[in-house]
Tab-separated table of C-alpha atoms and ligand atoms in Angstrom:
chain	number	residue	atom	x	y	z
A	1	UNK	CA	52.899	-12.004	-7.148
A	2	UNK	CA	55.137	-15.133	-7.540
A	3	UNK	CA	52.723	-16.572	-9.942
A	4	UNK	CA	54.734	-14.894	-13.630
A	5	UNK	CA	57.946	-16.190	-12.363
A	6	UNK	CA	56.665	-20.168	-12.181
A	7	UNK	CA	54.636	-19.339	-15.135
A	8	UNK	CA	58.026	-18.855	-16.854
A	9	UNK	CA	59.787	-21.080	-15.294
A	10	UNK	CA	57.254	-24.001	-16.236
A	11	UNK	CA	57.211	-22.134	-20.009
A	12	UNK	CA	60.635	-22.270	-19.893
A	13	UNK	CA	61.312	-26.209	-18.951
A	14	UNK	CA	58.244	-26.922	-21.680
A	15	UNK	CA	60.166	-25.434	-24.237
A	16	UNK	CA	63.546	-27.258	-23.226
A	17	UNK	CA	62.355	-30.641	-21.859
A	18	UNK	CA	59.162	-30.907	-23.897
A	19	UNK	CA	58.605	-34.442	-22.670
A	20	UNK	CA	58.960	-34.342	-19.194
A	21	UNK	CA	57.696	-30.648	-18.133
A	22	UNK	CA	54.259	-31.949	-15.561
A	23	UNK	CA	51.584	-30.477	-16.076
A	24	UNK	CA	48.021	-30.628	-14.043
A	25	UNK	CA	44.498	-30.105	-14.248
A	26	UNK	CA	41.459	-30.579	-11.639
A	27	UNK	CA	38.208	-32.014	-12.316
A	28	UNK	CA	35.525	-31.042	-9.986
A	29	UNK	CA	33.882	-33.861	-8.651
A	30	UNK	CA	36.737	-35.813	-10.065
A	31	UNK	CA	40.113	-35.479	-8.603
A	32	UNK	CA	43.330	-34.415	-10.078
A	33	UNK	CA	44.840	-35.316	-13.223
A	34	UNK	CA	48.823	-35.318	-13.849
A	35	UNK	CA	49.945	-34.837	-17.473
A	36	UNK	CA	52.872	-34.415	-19.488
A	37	UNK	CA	53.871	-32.615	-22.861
A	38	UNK	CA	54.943	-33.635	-26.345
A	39	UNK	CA	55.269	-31.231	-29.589
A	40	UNK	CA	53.384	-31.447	-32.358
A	41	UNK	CA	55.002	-33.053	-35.870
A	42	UNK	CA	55.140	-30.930	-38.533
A	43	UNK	CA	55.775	-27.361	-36.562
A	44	UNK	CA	56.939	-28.304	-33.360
A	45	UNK	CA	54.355	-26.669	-31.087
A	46	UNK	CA	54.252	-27.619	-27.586
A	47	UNK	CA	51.090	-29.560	-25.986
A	48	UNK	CA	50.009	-31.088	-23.119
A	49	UNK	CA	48.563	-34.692	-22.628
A	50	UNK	CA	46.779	-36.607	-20.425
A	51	UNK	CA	46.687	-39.984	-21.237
A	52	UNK	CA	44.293	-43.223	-19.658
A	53	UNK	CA	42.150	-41.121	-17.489
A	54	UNK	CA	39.797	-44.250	-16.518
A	55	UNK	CA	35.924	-42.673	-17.421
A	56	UNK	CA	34.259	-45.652	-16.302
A	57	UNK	CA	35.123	-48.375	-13.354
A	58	UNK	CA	36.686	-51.475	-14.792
A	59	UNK	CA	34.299	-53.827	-16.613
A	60	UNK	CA	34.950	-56.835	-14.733
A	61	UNK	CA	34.131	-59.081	-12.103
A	62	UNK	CA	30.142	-57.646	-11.525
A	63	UNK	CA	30.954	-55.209	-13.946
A	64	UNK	CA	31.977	-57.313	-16.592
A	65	UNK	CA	28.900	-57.162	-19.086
A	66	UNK	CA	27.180	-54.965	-17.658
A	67	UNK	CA	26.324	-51.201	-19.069
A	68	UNK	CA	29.524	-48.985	-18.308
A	69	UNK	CA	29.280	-47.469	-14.325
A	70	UNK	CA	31.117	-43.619	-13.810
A	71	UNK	CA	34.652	-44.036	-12.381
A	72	UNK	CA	34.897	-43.475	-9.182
A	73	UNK	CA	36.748	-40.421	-7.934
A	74	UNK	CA	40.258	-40.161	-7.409
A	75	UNK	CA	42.595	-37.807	-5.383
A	76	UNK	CA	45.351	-37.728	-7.843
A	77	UNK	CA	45.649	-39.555	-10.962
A	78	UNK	CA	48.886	-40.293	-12.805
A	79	UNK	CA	48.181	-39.655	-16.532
A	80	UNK	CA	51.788	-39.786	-18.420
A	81	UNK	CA	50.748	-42.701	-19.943
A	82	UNK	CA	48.265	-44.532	-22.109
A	83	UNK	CA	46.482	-47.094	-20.503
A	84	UNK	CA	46.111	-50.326	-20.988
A	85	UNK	CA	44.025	-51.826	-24.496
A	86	UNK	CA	41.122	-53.358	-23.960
A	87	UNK	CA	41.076	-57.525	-24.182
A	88	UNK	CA	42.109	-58.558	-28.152
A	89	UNK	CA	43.837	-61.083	-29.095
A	90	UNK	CA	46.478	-59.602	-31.172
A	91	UNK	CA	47.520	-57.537	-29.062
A	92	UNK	CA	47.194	-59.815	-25.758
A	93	UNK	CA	49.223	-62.288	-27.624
A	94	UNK	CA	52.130	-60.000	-27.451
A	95	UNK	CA	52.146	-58.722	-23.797
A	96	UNK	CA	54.723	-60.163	-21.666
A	97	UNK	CA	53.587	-61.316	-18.082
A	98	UNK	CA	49.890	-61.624	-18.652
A	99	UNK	CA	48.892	-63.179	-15.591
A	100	UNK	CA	50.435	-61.028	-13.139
A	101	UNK	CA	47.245	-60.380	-11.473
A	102	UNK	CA	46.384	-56.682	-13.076
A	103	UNK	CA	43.258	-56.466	-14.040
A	104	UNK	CA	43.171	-56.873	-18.033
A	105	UNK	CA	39.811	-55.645	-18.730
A	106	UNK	CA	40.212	-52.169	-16.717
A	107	UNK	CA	41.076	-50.362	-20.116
A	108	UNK	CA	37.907	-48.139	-20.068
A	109	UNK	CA	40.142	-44.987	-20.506
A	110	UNK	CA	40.313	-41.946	-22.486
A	111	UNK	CA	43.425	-39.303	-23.371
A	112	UNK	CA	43.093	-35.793	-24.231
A	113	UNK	CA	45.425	-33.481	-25.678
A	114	UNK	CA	45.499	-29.547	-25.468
A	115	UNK	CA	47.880	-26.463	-26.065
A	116	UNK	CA	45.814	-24.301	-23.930
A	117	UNK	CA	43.720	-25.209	-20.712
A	118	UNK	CA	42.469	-21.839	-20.632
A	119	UNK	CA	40.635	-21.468	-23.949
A	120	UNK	CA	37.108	-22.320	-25.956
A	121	UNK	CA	38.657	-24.443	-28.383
A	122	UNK	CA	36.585	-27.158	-30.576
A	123	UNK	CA	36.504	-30.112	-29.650
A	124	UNK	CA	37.641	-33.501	-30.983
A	125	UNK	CA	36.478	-36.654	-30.631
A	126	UNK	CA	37.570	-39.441	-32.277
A	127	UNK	CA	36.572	-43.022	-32.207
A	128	UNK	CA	39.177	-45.465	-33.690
A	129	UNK	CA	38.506	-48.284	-35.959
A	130	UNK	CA	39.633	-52.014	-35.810
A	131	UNK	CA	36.235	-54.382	-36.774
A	132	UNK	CA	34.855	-53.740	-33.240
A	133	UNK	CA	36.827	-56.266	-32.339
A	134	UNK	CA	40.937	-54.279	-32.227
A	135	UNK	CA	42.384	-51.024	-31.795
A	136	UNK	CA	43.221	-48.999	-28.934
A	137	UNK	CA	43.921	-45.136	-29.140
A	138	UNK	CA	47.978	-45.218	-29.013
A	139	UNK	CA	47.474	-46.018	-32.017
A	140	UNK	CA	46.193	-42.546	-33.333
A	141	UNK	CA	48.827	-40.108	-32.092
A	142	UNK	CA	48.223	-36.603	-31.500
A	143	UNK	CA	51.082	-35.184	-33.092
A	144	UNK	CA	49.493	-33.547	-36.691
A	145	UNK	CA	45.330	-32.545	-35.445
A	146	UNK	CA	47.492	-30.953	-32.265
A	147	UNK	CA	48.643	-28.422	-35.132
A	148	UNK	CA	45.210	-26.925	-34.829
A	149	UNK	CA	43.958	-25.084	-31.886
A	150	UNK	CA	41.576	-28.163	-30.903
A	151	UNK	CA	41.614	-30.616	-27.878
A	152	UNK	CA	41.843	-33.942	-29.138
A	153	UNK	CA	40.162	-36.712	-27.068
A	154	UNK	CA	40.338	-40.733	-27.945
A	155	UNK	CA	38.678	-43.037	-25.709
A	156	UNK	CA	39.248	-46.926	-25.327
A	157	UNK	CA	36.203	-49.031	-25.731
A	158	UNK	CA	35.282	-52.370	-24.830
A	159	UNK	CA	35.834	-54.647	-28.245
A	160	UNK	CA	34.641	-58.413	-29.273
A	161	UNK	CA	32.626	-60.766	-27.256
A	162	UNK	CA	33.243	-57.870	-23.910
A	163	UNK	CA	31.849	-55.118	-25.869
A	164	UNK	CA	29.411	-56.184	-28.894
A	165	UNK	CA	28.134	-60.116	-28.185
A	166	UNK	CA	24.465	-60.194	-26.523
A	167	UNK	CA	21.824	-61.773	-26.215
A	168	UNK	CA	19.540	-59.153	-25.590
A	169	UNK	CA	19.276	-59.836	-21.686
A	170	UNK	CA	20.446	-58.817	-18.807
A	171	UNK	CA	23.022	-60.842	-18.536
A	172	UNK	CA	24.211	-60.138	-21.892
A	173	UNK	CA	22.698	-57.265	-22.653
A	174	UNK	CA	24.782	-56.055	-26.195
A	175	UNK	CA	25.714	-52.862	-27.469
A	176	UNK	CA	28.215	-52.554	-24.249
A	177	UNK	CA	31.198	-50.845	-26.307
A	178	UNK	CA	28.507	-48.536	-27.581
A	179	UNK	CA	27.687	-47.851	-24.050
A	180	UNK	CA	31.099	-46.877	-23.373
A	181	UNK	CA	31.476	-44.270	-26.190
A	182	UNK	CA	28.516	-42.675	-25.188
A	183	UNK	CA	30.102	-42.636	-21.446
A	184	UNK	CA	33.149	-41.240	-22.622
A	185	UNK	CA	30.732	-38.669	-24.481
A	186	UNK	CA	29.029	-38.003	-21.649
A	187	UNK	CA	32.453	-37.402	-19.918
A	188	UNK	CA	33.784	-34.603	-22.531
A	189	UNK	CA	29.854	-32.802	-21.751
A	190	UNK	CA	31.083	-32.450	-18.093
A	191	UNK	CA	35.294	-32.038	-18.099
A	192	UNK	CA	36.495	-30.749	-21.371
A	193	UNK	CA	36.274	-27.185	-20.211
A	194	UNK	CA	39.369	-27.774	-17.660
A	195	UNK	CA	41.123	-28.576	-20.524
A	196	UNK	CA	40.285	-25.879	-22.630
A	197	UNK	CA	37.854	-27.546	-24.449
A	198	UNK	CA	34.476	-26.331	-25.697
A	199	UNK	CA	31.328	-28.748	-24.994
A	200	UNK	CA	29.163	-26.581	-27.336
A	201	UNK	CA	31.361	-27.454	-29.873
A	202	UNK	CA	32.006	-31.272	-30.152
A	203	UNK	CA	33.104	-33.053	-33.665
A	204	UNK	CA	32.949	-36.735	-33.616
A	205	UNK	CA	35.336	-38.352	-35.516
A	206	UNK	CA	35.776	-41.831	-36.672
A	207	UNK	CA	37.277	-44.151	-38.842
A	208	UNK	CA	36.428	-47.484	-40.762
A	209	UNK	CA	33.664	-50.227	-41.649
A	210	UNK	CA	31.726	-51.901	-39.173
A	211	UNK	CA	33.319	-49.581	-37.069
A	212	UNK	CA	30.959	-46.391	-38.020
A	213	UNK	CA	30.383	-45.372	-34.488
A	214	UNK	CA	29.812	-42.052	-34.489
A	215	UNK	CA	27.002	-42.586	-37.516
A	216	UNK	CA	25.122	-45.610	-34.874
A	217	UNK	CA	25.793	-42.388	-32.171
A	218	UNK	CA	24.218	-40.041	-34.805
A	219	UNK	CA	21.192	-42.652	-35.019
A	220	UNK	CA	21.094	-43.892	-31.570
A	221	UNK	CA	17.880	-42.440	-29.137
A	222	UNK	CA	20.474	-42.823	-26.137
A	223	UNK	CA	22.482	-40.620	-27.454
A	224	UNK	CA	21.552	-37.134	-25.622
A	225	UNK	CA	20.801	-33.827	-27.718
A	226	UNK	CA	23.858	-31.981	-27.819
A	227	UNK	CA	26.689	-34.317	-26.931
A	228	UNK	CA	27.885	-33.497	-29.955
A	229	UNK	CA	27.655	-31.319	-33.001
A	230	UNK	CA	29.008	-32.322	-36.014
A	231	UNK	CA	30.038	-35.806	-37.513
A	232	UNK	CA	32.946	-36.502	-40.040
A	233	UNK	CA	33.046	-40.367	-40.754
A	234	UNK	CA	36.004	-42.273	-42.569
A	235	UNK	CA	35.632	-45.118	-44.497
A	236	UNK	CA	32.168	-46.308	-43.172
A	237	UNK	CA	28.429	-45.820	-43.028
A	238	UNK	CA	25.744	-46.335	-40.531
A	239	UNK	CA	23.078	-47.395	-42.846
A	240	UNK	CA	25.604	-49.993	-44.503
A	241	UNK	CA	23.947	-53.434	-43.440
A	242	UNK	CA	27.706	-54.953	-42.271
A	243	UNK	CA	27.400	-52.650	-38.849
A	244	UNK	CA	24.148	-54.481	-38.088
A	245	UNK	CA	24.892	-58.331	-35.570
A	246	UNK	CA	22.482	-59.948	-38.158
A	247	UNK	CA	21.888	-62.899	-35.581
A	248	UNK	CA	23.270	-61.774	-32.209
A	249	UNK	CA	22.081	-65.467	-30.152
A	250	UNK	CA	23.755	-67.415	-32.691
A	251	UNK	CA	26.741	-65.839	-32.283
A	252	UNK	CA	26.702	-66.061	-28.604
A	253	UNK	CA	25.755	-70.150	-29.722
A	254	UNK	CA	28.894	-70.717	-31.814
A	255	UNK	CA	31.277	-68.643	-28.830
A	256	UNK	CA	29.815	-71.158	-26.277
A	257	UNK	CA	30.473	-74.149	-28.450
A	258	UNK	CA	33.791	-72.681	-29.495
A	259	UNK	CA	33.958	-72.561	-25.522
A	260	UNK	CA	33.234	-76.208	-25.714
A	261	UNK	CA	30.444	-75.734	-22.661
A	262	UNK	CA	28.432	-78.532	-23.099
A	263	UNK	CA	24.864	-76.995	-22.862
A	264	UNK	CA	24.367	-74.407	-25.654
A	265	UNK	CA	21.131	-74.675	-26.690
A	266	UNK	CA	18.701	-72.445	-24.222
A	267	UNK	CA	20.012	-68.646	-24.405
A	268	UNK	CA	20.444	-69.001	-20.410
A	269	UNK	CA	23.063	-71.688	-20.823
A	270	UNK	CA	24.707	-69.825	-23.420
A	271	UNK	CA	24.955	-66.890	-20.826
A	272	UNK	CA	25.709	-68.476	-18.332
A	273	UNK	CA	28.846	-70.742	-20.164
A	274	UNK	CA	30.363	-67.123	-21.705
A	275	UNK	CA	30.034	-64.974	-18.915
A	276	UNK	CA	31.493	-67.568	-16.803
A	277	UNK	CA	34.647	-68.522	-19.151
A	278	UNK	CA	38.141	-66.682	-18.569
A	279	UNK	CA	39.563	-63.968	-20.555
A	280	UNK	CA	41.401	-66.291	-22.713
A	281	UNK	CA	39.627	-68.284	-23.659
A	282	UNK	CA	36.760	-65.800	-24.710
A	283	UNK	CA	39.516	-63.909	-26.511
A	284	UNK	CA	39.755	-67.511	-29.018
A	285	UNK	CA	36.741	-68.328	-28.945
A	286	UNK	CA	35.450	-65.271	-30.152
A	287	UNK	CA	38.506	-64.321	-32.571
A	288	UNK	CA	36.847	-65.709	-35.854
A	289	UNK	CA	33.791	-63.969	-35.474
A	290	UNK	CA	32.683	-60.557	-37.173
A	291	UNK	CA	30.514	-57.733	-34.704
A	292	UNK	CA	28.553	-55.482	-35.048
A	293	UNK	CA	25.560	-53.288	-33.050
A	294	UNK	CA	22.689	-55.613	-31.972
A	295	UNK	CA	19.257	-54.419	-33.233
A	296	UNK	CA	17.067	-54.703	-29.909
A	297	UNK	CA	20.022	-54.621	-27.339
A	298	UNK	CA	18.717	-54.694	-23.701
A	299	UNK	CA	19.173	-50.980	-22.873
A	300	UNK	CA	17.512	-49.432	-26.200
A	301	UNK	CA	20.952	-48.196	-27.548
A	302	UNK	CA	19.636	-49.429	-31.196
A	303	UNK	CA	15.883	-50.251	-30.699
A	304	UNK	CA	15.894	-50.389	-34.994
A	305	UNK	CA	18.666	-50.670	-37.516
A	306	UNK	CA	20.467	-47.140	-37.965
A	307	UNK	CA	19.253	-46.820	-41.727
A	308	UNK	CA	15.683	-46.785	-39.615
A	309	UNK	CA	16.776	-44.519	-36.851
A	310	UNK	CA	18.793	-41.646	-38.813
A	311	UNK	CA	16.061	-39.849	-39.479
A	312	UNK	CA	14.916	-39.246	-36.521
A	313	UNK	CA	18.140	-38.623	-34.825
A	314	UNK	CA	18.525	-36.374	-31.672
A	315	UNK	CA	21.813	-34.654	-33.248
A	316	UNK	CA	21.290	-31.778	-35.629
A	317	UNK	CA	24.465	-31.039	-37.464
A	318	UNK	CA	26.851	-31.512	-40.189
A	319	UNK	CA	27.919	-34.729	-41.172
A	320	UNK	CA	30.663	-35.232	-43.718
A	321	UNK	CA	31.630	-38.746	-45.312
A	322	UNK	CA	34.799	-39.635	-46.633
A	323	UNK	CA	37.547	-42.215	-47.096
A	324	UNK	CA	40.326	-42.657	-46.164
A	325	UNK	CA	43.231	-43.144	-48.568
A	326	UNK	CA	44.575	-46.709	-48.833
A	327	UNK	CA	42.268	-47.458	-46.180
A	328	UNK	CA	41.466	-50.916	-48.689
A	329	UNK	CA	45.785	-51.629	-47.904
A	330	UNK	CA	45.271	-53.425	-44.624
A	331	UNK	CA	44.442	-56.451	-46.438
A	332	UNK	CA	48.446	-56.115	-46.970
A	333	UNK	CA	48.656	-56.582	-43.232
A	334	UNK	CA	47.989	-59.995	-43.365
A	335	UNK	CA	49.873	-61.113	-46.421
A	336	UNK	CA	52.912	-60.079	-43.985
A	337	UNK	CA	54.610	-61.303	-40.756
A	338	UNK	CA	55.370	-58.207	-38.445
B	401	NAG	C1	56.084	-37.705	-28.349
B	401	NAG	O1	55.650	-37.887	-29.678
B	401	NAG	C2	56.452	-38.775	-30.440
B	401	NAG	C3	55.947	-38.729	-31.876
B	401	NAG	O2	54.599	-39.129	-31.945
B	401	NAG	C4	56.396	-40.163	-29.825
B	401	NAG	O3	57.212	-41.055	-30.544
B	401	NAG	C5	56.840	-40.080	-28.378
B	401	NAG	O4	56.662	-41.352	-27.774
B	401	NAG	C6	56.022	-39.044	-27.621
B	401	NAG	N1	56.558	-38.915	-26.266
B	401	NAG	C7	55.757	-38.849	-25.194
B	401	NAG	C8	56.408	-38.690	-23.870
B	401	NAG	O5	54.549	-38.883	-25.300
B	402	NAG	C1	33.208	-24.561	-33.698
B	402	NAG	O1	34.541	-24.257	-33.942
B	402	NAG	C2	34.842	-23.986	-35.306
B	402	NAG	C3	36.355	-23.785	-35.441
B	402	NAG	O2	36.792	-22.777	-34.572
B	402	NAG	C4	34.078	-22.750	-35.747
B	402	NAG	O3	34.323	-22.493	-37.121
B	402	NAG	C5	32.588	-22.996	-35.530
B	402	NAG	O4	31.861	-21.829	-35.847
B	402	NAG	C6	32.317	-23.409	-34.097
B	402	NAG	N1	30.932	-23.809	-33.997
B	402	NAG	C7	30.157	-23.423	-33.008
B	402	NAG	C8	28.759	-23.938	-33.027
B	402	NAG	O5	30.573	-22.718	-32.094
């Protein structure tokens, strides 16, 4: 019977400290997850958020270029902030004490954002852009789709040589940022109801050129009936050639030379001279290059070029296309020093 008073109470401090009022949720099978609330931009509507919950162990050490593993549970998780970007250059280049020992490629985390934990609301789920090689999901912030009565959810994926260079092997198999969408994917399917979320009713959302995503998870065999339902894409198209690694080994051939490893001619020694190099220096040597999905990646993600596979794709649903405005402006980016 105590319950409407700290219902009130909890109302009460979200509607006076909007930033700070806690707020929790419990995965089973999972663990705990501790958020915190914000208010929307345009009408000032309170949500909650729970940002860098890690869906997948961090892709390093064994893990590192390897096909994205579950995250292991947790008893209570602390998720008031975002968490960290995945490995790009840009971005590394400004991050004060980068050798402290964290582990820099544990950025396989996703945020979600709700006004009501008890509803059957649709579903959002949007992949951002950046060349497959930049972006992270602070980036996109919550405050105008949170108008709606959705729950918003942005994963992290694994960008540049760590999440689209391959050879096609086992060691290097390709397709591993894919991978983690699909994970994170995979992850809405079996939490998004705790948050008020509806897993019938999934729309994923994405945003720029090579980065088409959601189209390659449209095409993509892998991609499991009923992960999601509809598709809106931004600025970029599946069957449009650029999202297709025209010659995946010689990429991973100019990374190792760029790597300076002396033997780069047999694919092992390629392997063997990138998966072995540091963060680093992966992160320059692989700066100049442009990704995209590997045709033929090790784990079937993209067995033949999405134009091919669309067809034939295990998602039946609405897809719209559109662009976005100005999209063509961050060309301006580079004219300018931030
Ligand atoms: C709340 O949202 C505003 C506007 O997007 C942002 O600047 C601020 O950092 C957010 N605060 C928290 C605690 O998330
Ligand atoms: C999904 O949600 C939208 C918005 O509430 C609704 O219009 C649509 O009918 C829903 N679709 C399904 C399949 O439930």
């Amino acid at each position: 019977m105590g319950s409407p008073i700290i219902i009130s109470l909890s109302l009460c401090l979200a509607l006076i400290l909007p930033s700070f009022a806690k707020v929790s949720v419990q995965l089973p099978g999972l663990g705990k997850v501790i958020g915190n609330t914000n208010t929307t931009l345009r009408t000032g509507k309170t949500f909650m958020q729970f940002r860098g919950i890690p869906y997948a162990q961090a892709p390093s050490g064994r893990n590192q270029f390897k096909a994205p593993v579950k995250r292991q549970p947790w008893s209570t998780f602390q998720a008031t902030e975002y968490g960290r970007v995945c490995p790009q250059l840009k971005e590394f280049n400004r991050l004060p004490n980068l050798m402290t020992g964290e582990d820099r490629e544990d950025c396989l985390s996703l945020n979600v954002f709700t006004k009501n934990l008890n509803a059957k609301q649709p579903v959002i789920f949007y992949v951002h852009g950046g060349s497959l090689k930049d972006g992270f999901a602070s980036q996109y912030p919550p405050g105008y789709l949170l108008e709606q009565d959705i729950v918003l959810v942005v994963p992290q994926y694994r960008l540049g040589v760590f999440g689209f260079a391959g050879t096609k092997s086992y060691k290097m198999p390709g397709n591993l940022g894919f991978m983690d969408i699909m994970l994170a994917l995979e992850w809405v399917q079996q939490h998004i109801s705790a948050f008020g979320g509806d897993k019938s009713n999934v729309t994923v959302f994405d945003e720029s050129s090579r980065g088409d995503l959601g189209g390659a998870l449209l095409a993509s065999p892998k991609t499991p009936a009923s992960s999601f339902h509809r598709l809106i894409t931004q600025s970029g198209s599946a069957v449009d050639t650029v999202l297709v690694n025209e010659d995946p080994i010689g990429q991973v051939q100019r990374v190792c030379r760029a790597l300076r490893c002396t033997q780069c001619e047999r694919i092992e020694d390629m392997e063997t001279c990138v998966v072995n190099a540091d963060l680093w220096n992966i992160l320059r040597a692989g700066d100049s290059e442009n990704y995209g999905l590997i045709v033929g990646d090790f784990y079937g993600t993209i067995p033949q070029t999405p134009a091919q596979l669309i067809g034939t794709s295990n998602i039946d649903g609405p897809t719209r296309t559109s662009f976005t405005k100005h999209d063509g402006s961050v060309v301006e980016a580079y004219l300018y020093k931030f």
